[in-house]
Coordinates of N, CA and C in Angstrom, one line a residue:
M219 N -8.1 -8.5 11.2 CA -7.3 -7.9 10.1 C -8.1 -6.7 9.5
R220 N -7.4 -5.7 9.1 CA -8.1 -4.6 8.4 C -8.6 -5.1 7.0
L221 N -9.5 -4.3 6.5 CA -10.0 -4.7 5.1 C -8.9 -4.7 4.1
D222 N -8.0 -3.8 4.0 CA -7.0 -3.8 3.0 C -6.1 -5.0 3.2
Q223 N -5.9 -5.4 4.4 CA -5.0 -6.6 4.6 C -5.7 -7.9 4.2
R224 N -7.0 -8.0 4.4 CA -7.8 -9.1 3.8 C -7.7 -9.2 2.3
L225 N -7.9 -8.0 1.7 CA -7.9 -8.0 0.2 C -6.5 -8.3 -0.3
I226 N -5.4 -7.8 0.4 CA -4.1 -8.2 0.0 C -3.8 -9.6 0.1
A227 N -4.2 -10.2 1.2 CA -4.1 -11.7 1.4 C -4.7 -12.5 0.3
D228 N -5.9 -12.0 -0.1 CA -6.6 -12.7 -1.2 C -5.8 -12.7 -2.5
M229 N -5.0 -11.7 -2.7 CA -4.2 -11.5 -4.0 C -3.0 -12.4 -4.0
I230 N -2.6 -12.9 -2.8 CA -1.3 -13.7 -2.7 C -1.6 -15.2 -2.8
E231 N -0.8 -15.8 -3.7 CA -1.0 -17.2 -3.9 C -0.4 -18.0 -2.7
P232 N -1.0 -19.1 -2.4 CA -0.5 -19.9 -1.2 C 1.0 -20.4 -1.5
R233 N 1.7 -20.6 -0.4 CA 3.1 -21.1 -0.5 C 4.0 -20.3 -1.3
T234 N 3.9 -19.0 -1.2 CA 4.9 -18.1 -2.0 C 5.7 -17.3 -1.0
R235 N 6.7 -16.7 -1.5 CA 7.6 -15.9 -0.6 C 7.1 -14.4 -0.7
V236 N 6.9 -13.8 0.5 CA 6.3 -12.5 0.7 C 7.2 -11.6 1.6
L237 N 7.4 -10.4 1.1 CA 8.1 -9.4 2.0 C 7.0 -8.3 2.2
D238 N 6.7 -8.0 3.4 CA 5.8 -6.9 3.8 C 6.5 -5.7 4.3
I239 N 6.5 -4.7 3.6 CA 7.2 -3.4 3.9 C 6.3 -2.6 4.8
G240 N 6.7 -2.2 5.9 CA 5.8 -1.4 6.8 C 4.8 -2.4 7.4
S241 N 5.4 -3.5 7.9 CA 4.6 -4.7 8.4 C 3.8 -4.4 9.7
G242 N 4.0 -3.3 10.3 CA 3.3 -3.0 11.5 C 3.5 -4.0 12.6
D243 N 2.4 -4.5 13.2 CA 2.5 -5.5 14.3 C 2.6 -7.0 13.7
G244 N 2.7 -7.1 12.4 CA 2.8 -8.4 11.8 C 1.6 -9.2 11.5
T245 N 0.4 -8.5 11.6 CA -0.9 -9.2 11.4 C -0.9 -9.9 10.0
L246 N -0.6 -9.2 9.0 CA -0.6 -9.8 7.6 C 0.4 -11.0 7.5
I247 N 1.6 -10.8 8.0 CA 2.6 -11.8 7.9 C 2.1 -13.1 8.7
G248 N 1.6 -12.9 9.9 CA 1.1 -14.0 10.6 C -0.1 -14.8 9.9
H249 N -1.0 -14.0 9.3 CA -2.1 -14.6 8.6 C -1.6 -15.4 7.4
L250 N -0.7 -14.8 6.6 CA -0.1 -15.5 5.4 C 0.6 -16.8 5.8
Y251 N 1.3 -16.7 6.9 CA 2.1 -17.9 7.3 C 1.1 -19.0 7.8
R252 N 0.1 -18.7 8.6 CA -0.8 -19.7 9.2 C -1.8 -20.2 8.2
E253 N -2.4 -19.2 7.4 CA -3.6 -19.6 6.6 C -3.2 -19.9 5.1
R254 N -2.1 -19.4 4.6 CA -1.7 -19.6 3.2 C -0.4 -20.4 3.0
G255 N 0.3 -20.7 4.1 CA 1.5 -21.4 4.0 C 2.6 -20.7 3.4
C256 N 2.6 -19.4 3.5 CA 3.6 -18.5 2.8 C 4.9 -18.4 3.7
D257 N 6.0 -18.2 3.0 CA 7.2 -17.8 3.7 C 7.2 -16.2 3.7
A258 N 6.6 -15.7 4.8 CA 6.3 -14.2 4.9 C 7.2 -13.6 5.9
R259 N 7.8 -12.5 5.5 CA 8.7 -11.7 6.3 C 8.4 -10.2 6.3
G260 N 8.9 -9.5 7.3 CA 8.5 -8.1 7.3 C 9.7 -7.2 7.6
I261 N 9.5 -5.9 7.2 CA 10.5 -4.9 7.5 C 9.6 -3.7 8.0
E262 N 10.0 -3.2 9.2 CA 9.2 -2.2 9.9 C 10.1 -1.1 10.5
L263 N 9.8 0.1 10.4 CA 10.5 1.3 10.9 C 10.3 1.5 12.4
N264 N 9.2 1.2 12.9 CA 8.8 1.4 14.3 C 9.4 0.3 15.1
M265 N 10.4 0.6 15.9 CA 11.0 -0.5 16.7 C 10.1 -1.2 17.7
E266 N 9.1 -0.4 18.3 CA 8.2 -1.1 19.2 C 7.3 -2.1 18.5
L267 N 6.9 -1.9 17.2 CA 6.2 -2.9 16.4 C 7.1 -4.0 16.0
V268 N 8.3 -3.8 15.7 CA 9.3 -4.9 15.4 C 9.4 -5.8 16.6
T269 N 9.6 -5.2 17.8 CA 9.7 -6.0 19.0 C 8.4 -6.8 19.3
R270 N 7.3 -6.2 19.1 CA 6.0 -6.9 19.3 C 5.9 -8.1 18.3
S271 N 6.3 -7.9 17.1 CA 6.2 -8.9 16.0 C 7.1 -10.1 16.4
V272 N 8.4 -9.8 16.7 CA 9.3 -10.8 17.0 C 8.9 -11.6 18.3
A273 N 8.3 -10.9 19.3 CA 7.8 -11.6 20.5 C 6.7 -12.6 20.1
H274 N 6.0 -12.4 19.0 CA 5.0 -13.3 18.6 C 5.6 -14.4 17.6
G275 N 6.9 -14.4 17.5 CA 7.6 -15.4 16.6 C 7.6 -15.1 15.1
L276 N 7.3 -13.8 14.8 CA 7.2 -13.4 13.4 C 8.6 -12.8 12.9
P277 N 9.0 -13.2 11.7 CA 10.3 -12.7 11.2 C 10.2 -11.3 10.6
V278 N 10.4 -10.3 11.5 CA 10.3 -8.9 11.1 C 11.7 -8.3 11.6
V279 N 12.2 -7.5 10.7 CA 13.5 -6.8 11.0 C 13.2 -5.3 11.0
H280 N 14.0 -4.6 11.7 CA 14.0 -3.1 11.7 C 14.6 -2.6 10.5
G281 N 13.9 -1.7 9.7 CA 14.4 -1.2 8.5 C 13.6 -0.1 8.0
D282 N 14.1 0.6 6.9 CA 13.5 1.7 6.3 C 13.3 1.5 4.8
A283 N 12.1 1.6 4.4 CA 11.8 1.3 2.9 C 12.6 2.2 2.0
D284 N 12.9 3.4 2.4 CA 13.6 4.3 1.5 C 15.1 4.0 1.4
H285 N 15.7 3.3 2.3 CA 17.1 3.0 2.3 C 17.5 1.6 2.3
D286 N 16.7 0.7 2.9 CA 17.2 -0.7 3.1 C 16.7 -1.7 2.0
L287 N 15.8 -1.3 1.1 CA 15.4 -2.3 0.1 C 16.5 -2.6 -0.9
A288 N 17.5 -1.6 -1.0 CA 18.6 -1.8 -2.0 C 19.5 -3.0 -1.6
Y289 N 19.4 -3.4 -0.3 CA 20.2 -4.5 0.1 C 19.6 -5.9 -0.2
Y290 N 18.4 -6.0 -0.6 CA 17.8 -7.2 -0.9 C 18.2 -7.7 -2.4
P291 N 18.5 -9.0 -2.6 CA 18.9 -9.4 -3.9 C 17.7 -9.4 -4.9
D292 N 18.0 -9.3 -6.2 CA 17.0 -9.3 -7.2 C 16.2 -10.6 -7.1
H293 N 14.9 -10.5 -7.4 CA 14.0 -11.6 -7.5 C 14.0 -12.5 -6.3
S294 N 14.1 -12.0 -5.1 CA 14.2 -12.8 -3.9 C 12.8 -13.1 -3.3
F295 N 11.8 -12.5 -3.8 CA 10.4 -12.7 -3.3 C 9.4 -12.8 -4.5
D296 N 8.3 -13.5 -4.2 CA 7.2 -13.5 -5.2 C 6.4 -12.3 -5.1
Y297 N 6.1 -11.8 -3.9 CA 5.3 -10.6 -3.7 C 6.0 -9.7 -2.7
V298 N 6.0 -8.4 -3.0 CA 6.5 -7.4 -2.1 C 5.3 -6.5 -1.8
V299 N 4.9 -6.4 -0.6 CA 3.7 -5.6 -0.2 C 4.1 -4.3 0.5
L300 N 3.4 -3.3 0.1 CA 3.5 -2.0 0.8 C 2.1 -1.5 1.2
Q301 N 1.8 -1.7 2.4 CA 0.4 -1.5 2.9 C 0.3 -0.1 3.6
R302 N -0.5 0.8 3.0 CA -0.7 2.1 3.6 C 0.6 2.8 4.0
T303 N 1.6 2.7 3.2 CA 2.9 3.3 3.5 C 3.4 4.2 2.4
L304 N 2.9 4.0 1.2 CA 3.4 4.7 0.0 C 3.5 6.2 0.2
Q305 N 2.4 6.8 0.8 CA 2.3 8.2 1.0 C 3.3 8.7 2.1
A306 N 3.9 7.8 2.9 CA 4.7 8.2 4.0 C 6.2 8.0 3.7
V307 N 6.6 7.4 2.6 CA 8.0 7.2 2.2 C 8.5 8.5 1.6
E308 N 9.9 8.7 1.7 CA 10.5 9.9 1.1 C 10.5 9.9 -0.4
R309 N 10.8 8.7 -1.0 CA 10.9 8.5 -2.4 C 10.0 7.4 -2.9
P310 N 8.7 7.7 -3.1 CA 7.8 6.6 -3.5 C 8.2 5.9 -4.8
R311 N 8.6 6.7 -5.8 CA 9.0 6.1 -7.1 C 10.1 5.1 -7.0
E312 N 11.1 5.5 -6.2 CA 12.3 4.6 -6.0 C 11.9 3.3 -5.2
V313 N 11.0 3.5 -4.2 CA 10.5 2.4 -3.4 C 9.8 1.4 -4.3
L314 N 8.9 1.9 -5.2 CA 8.2 1.0 -6.2 C 9.2 0.3 -7.1
R315 N 10.2 1.0 -7.6 CA 11.2 0.4 -8.4 C 11.9 -0.7 -7.7
Q316 N 12.3 -0.5 -6.5 CA 13.0 -1.5 -5.7 C 12.0 -2.7 -5.4
M317 N 10.8 -2.4 -5.1 CA 9.8 -3.5 -4.9 C 9.7 -4.5 -6.1
L318 N 9.7 -3.9 -7.3 CA 9.6 -4.7 -8.5 C 10.9 -5.3 -9.0
R319 N 12.0 -4.8 -8.4 CA 13.3 -5.5 -8.6 C 13.4 -6.7 -7.8
I320 N 13.0 -6.6 -6.5 CA 13.2 -7.8 -5.6 C 12.0 -8.8 -5.6
G321 N 10.9 -8.4 -6.2 CA 9.7 -9.3 -6.2 C 9.2 -9.4 -7.6
R322 N 8.5 -10.5 -7.9 CA 7.8 -10.6 -9.2 C 6.6 -9.7 -9.3
Y323 N 5.9 -9.5 -8.1 CA 4.8 -8.7 -8.0 C 4.9 -7.7 -6.9
A324 N 4.3 -6.5 -7.1 CA 4.2 -5.6 -6.0 C 2.7 -5.4 -5.7
I325 N 2.4 -5.3 -4.4 CA 1.0 -5.0 -4.0 C 1.1 -3.8 -3.1
V326 N 0.4 -2.8 -3.6 CA 0.4 -1.5 -2.9 C -1.0 -1.0 -2.5
S327 N -1.1 -0.6 -1.3 CA -2.4 0.0 -0.8 C -2.1 1.3 -0.3
F328 N -3.0 2.3 -0.5 CA -2.9 3.6 0.0 C -4.2 4.3 0.1
P329 N -4.3 5.3 1.1 CA -5.5 6.1 1.1 C -5.6 7.0 -0.1
N330 N -6.7 7.1 -0.7 CA -6.9 7.9 -1.9 C -7.2 9.4 -1.5
F331 N -6.3 10.3 -1.9 CA -6.4 11.7 -1.6 C -7.4 12.4 -2.5
G332 N -7.9 11.6 -3.5 CA -8.8 12.2 -4.5 C -10.3 12.0 -4.0
H333 N -10.5 11.3 -2.9 CA -11.8 11.1 -2.4 C -12.6 12.3 -2.2
W334 N -13.9 12.3 -2.6 CA -14.8 13.5 -2.6 C -14.8 14.2 -1.3
Q335 N -14.8 13.5 -0.2 CA -14.8 14.2 1.1 C -13.6 15.1 1.3
L336 N -12.4 14.6 1.0 CA -11.2 15.4 1.1 C -11.3 16.6 0.2
R337 N -11.7 16.4 -1.1 CA -11.8 17.5 -2.0 C -12.8 18.6 -1.5
L338 N -13.9 18.2 -1.0 CA -14.9 19.1 -0.5 C -14.4 19.9 0.7
R339 N -13.8 19.2 1.6 CA -13.3 19.9 2.8 C -12.2 20.9 2.5
L340 N -11.4 20.5 1.5 CA -10.3 21.5 1.1 C -10.9 22.7 0.4
L341 N -11.9 22.4 -0.5 CA -12.6 23.4 -1.2 C -13.4 24.4 -0.3
L342 N -14.2 23.8 0.5 CA -15.1 24.7 1.4 C -14.4 25.2 2.6
G343 N -13.5 24.4 3.2 CA -12.9 24.9 4.4 C -11.6 25.6 4.2
G344 N -10.9 25.4 3.0 CA -9.7 26.0 2.7 C -8.5 25.6 3.6
R345 N -8.7 24.4 4.2 CA -7.6 23.9 5.1 C -7.4 22.4 4.8
M346 N -6.2 21.9 5.1 CA -5.9 20.5 4.9 C -7.0 19.7 5.6
P347 N -7.6 18.8 4.9 CA -8.7 18.0 5.5 C -8.2 16.9 6.4
M348 N -9.1 16.6 7.4 CA -8.8 15.5 8.3 C -10.1 14.5 8.3
T349 N -9.8 13.2 8.1 CA -10.9 12.2 8.1 C -10.4 11.1 9.0
A350 N -11.2 10.0 9.0 CA -10.8 8.8 9.7 C -9.4 8.2 9.2
V351 N -9.2 8.3 7.9 CA -8.0 7.8 7.3 C -6.9 8.9 7.4
W352 N -7.2 10.1 7.1 CA -6.2 11.2 7.2 C -6.5 12.0 8.6
H353 N -6.0 11.4 9.7 CA -6.5 11.8 11.0 C -5.5 12.7 11.8
T354 N -4.4 13.0 11.2 CA -3.5 13.9 11.9 C -3.4 15.3 11.2
P355 N -3.1 16.3 12.0 CA -3.0 17.6 11.3 C -1.8 17.7 10.4
W356 N -1.8 18.6 9.5 CA -0.7 18.6 8.4 C 0.7 18.8 9.0
Y357 N 0.8 19.4 10.2 CA 2.1 19.7 10.7 C 2.7 18.5 11.5
E358 N 1.9 17.4 11.7 CA 2.3 16.2 12.4 C 2.2 15.0 11.5
T359 N 1.6 15.1 10.4 CA 1.3 13.9 9.6 C 2.6 13.3 9.0
P360 N 2.6 11.9 9.0 CA 3.7 11.2 8.3 C 3.5 11.2 6.8
N361 N 2.3 11.6 6.4 CA 1.9 11.5 4.9 C 2.4 12.6 4.2
I362 N 3.7 12.5 3.7 CA 4.4 13.5 3.0 C 4.1 13.5 1.5
H363 N 3.6 12.4 0.9 CA 3.4 12.3 -0.5 C 1.9 11.7 -0.8
P364 N 0.9 12.5 -0.4 CA -0.4 12.0 -0.7 C -0.7 11.9 -2.2
C365 N -1.4 10.9 -2.6 CA -1.7 10.8 -4.0 C -3.1 10.3 -4.2
T366 N -3.5 10.4 -5.5 CA -4.8 9.9 -5.8 C -4.7 8.6 -6.7
I367 N -5.8 8.0 -6.9 CA -5.7 6.8 -7.8 C -5.3 7.1 -9.2
R368 N -5.7 8.3 -9.7 CA -5.3 8.7 -11.0 C -3.8 9.0 -11.0
D369 N -3.3 9.7 -10.0 CA -1.9 10.0 -9.9 C -1.1 8.7 -9.9
F370 N -1.5 7.7 -9.2 CA -0.8 6.4 -9.1 C -0.8 5.7 -10.4
L371 N -1.9 5.7 -11.1 CA -2.0 5.0 -12.4 C -1.1 5.7 -13.4
E372 N -1.0 7.0 -13.3 CA -0.1 7.8 -14.2 C 1.4 7.4 -14.0
L373 N 1.7 7.3 -12.7 CA 3.1 6.9 -12.4 C 3.4 5.5 -12.9
C374 N 2.4 4.6 -12.8 CA 2.6 3.2 -13.3 C 2.8 3.3 -14.9
R375 N 2.0 4.1 -15.5 CA 2.1 4.3 -17.0 C 3.5 4.8 -17.4
Q376 N 4.0 5.9 -16.7 CA 5.3 6.5 -17.0 C 6.4 5.5 -16.8
D377 N 6.3 4.7 -15.7 CA 7.4 3.8 -15.4 C 7.3 2.4 -16.0
G378 N 6.2 2.2 -16.8 CA 6.0 0.9 -17.5 C 5.6 -0.3 -16.7
Y379 N 4.9 0.0 -15.6 CA 4.4 -1.1 -14.8 C 3.1 -1.6 -15.3
I380 N 2.8 -2.9 -15.3 CA 1.6 -3.4 -15.7 C 0.7 -3.6 -14.4
V381 N -0.5 -3.1 -14.5 CA -1.5 -3.2 -13.4 C -2.3 -4.5 -13.7
E382 N -1.9 -5.5 -12.9 CA -2.6 -6.8 -13.1 C -4.0 -6.7 -12.5
K383 N -4.2 -6.0 -11.4 CA -5.5 -5.9 -10.8 C -5.5 -4.6 -9.9
W384 N -6.6 -4.0 -9.8 CA -6.8 -2.8 -8.9 C -8.2 -2.8 -8.4
M385 N -8.3 -2.1 -7.3 CA -9.7 -1.9 -6.7 C -9.6 -0.7 -5.8
A386 N -10.8 -0.1 -5.7 CA -11.0 1.0 -4.8 C -12.2 0.6 -3.9
V387 N -12.1 0.9 -2.6 CA -13.2 0.6 -1.7 C -13.6 1.9 -1.0
D388 N -14.9 1.9 -0.6 CA -15.4 3.1 0.0 C -15.2 3.0 1.6
E389 N -15.7 4.0 2.3 CA -15.5 4.0 3.7 C -16.1 2.8 4.5
E390 N -17.1 2.1 3.9 CA -17.6 0.9 4.5 C -16.8 -0.3 4.1
G391 N -15.9 -0.2 3.2 CA -15.1 -1.3 2.7 C -15.7 -2.0 1.6
E392 N -16.7 -1.4 1.0 CA -17.5 -2.1 -0.1 C -16.8 -1.7 -1.5
R393 N -16.7 -2.7 -2.3 CA -16.3 -2.5 -3.7 C -17.6 -2.3 -4.5
A394 N -17.9 -1.0 -4.7 CA -19.1 -0.7 -5.3 C -19.1 -0.8 -6.8
P395 N -20.2 -0.7 -7.5 CA -20.2 -0.8 -9.0 C -19.4 0.2 -9.7
W396 N -19.1 1.4 -9.1 CA -18.2 2.4 -9.8 C -16.8 1.9 -9.9
R397 N -16.4 0.8 -9.3 CA -15.0 0.4 -9.3 C -14.4 0.2 -10.6
R398 N -15.2 0.0 -11.7 CA -14.7 -0.2 -13.0 C -14.3 1.1 -13.7
S399 N -14.8 2.2 -13.2 CA -14.5 3.5 -13.8 C -13.4 4.2 -12.9
I400 N -12.3 4.5 -13.5 CA -11.2 5.1 -12.8 C -11.6 6.5 -12.2
R401 N -12.3 7.3 -13.0 CA -12.8 8.6 -12.6 C -13.7 8.5 -11.3
L402 N -14.6 7.6 -11.4 CA -15.6 7.4 -10.3 C -14.9 6.8 -9.1
A403 N -14.0 5.8 -9.3 CA -13.2 5.2 -8.2 C -12.3 6.3 -7.5
N404 N -11.8 7.1 -8.3 CA -10.9 8.2 -7.8 C -11.7 9.2 -6.9
L405 N -13.0 9.3 -7.3 CA -13.9 10.3 -6.5 C -14.5 9.6 -5.3
F406 N -14.9 8.3 -5.4 CA -15.6 7.7 -4.3 C -14.8 6.7 -3.5
G407 N -13.6 6.2 -4.0 CA -12.8 5.2 -3.3 C -12.0 5.9 -2.2
E408 N -12.2 5.4 -1.0 CA -11.4 6.0 0.1 C -10.0 5.3 0.2
Q409 N -9.9 4.1 -0.2 CA -8.6 3.4 -0.3 C -8.5 2.7 -1.6
A410 N -7.2 2.6 -2.0 CA -6.9 1.9 -3.3 C -5.9 0.8 -3.1
L411 N -6.0 -0.2 -3.9 CA -5.2 -1.4 -3.8 C -4.8 -1.8 -5.2
F412 N -3.5 -2.0 -5.5 CA -3.0 -2.4 -6.8 C -2.0 -3.6 -6.7
L413 N -2.2 -4.4 -7.7 CA -1.2 -5.5 -7.9 C -0.5 -5.2 -9.2
L414 N 0.8 -5.1 -9.1 CA 1.7 -4.6 -10.2 C 2.7 -5.6 -10.6
R415 N 3.2 -5.6 -11.8 CA 4.4 -6.3 -12.3 C 5.1 -5.5 -13.3
R416 N 6.3 -5.9 -13.6 CA 7.1 -5.3 -14.7 C 6.7 -5.8 -16.0
R417 N 7.0 -5.1 -17.0 CA 6.7 -5.6 -18.4 C 7.7 -6.7 -18.7

């Protein structure tokens, strides 16, 4: 499992209902089912990954976060997870609203576009930066809404979401001492992870 998936799994209580949006090959769903006793399900846009998940016995359906979340009933899950997908959806604000409508908690992870390496490469190179996380050129990237940790916190404030827990990790996956400072986390955190709920 990737680092962000391990951290997400640690945030989820055992034996709860979980919807994983952008579930990929179902790694997180499988882990939650086997290790935490969760009723975990997925929704995935890439049909090849849906087929792979279903072949492994995982409950994943083909769907689009921007359009299909509206069909889920209110309060049907304890946790709704969006892992590394926020920056790729057409309407991130609406997706977050839907997540917190259908789940008690939303867990969101995303690559932090405020990371110092990205800032420096844009400043000195004058071109859209590419790193291990941001690895496709601007004209092919699915990342249409890159955001920073501070951007995301501002959106949560505007929409009245309570941040129960948040963390930023560096490129080695370490949660360093700067994690308590939003400004430093925004500068040095390569990835961000948030646990949200409604007021």
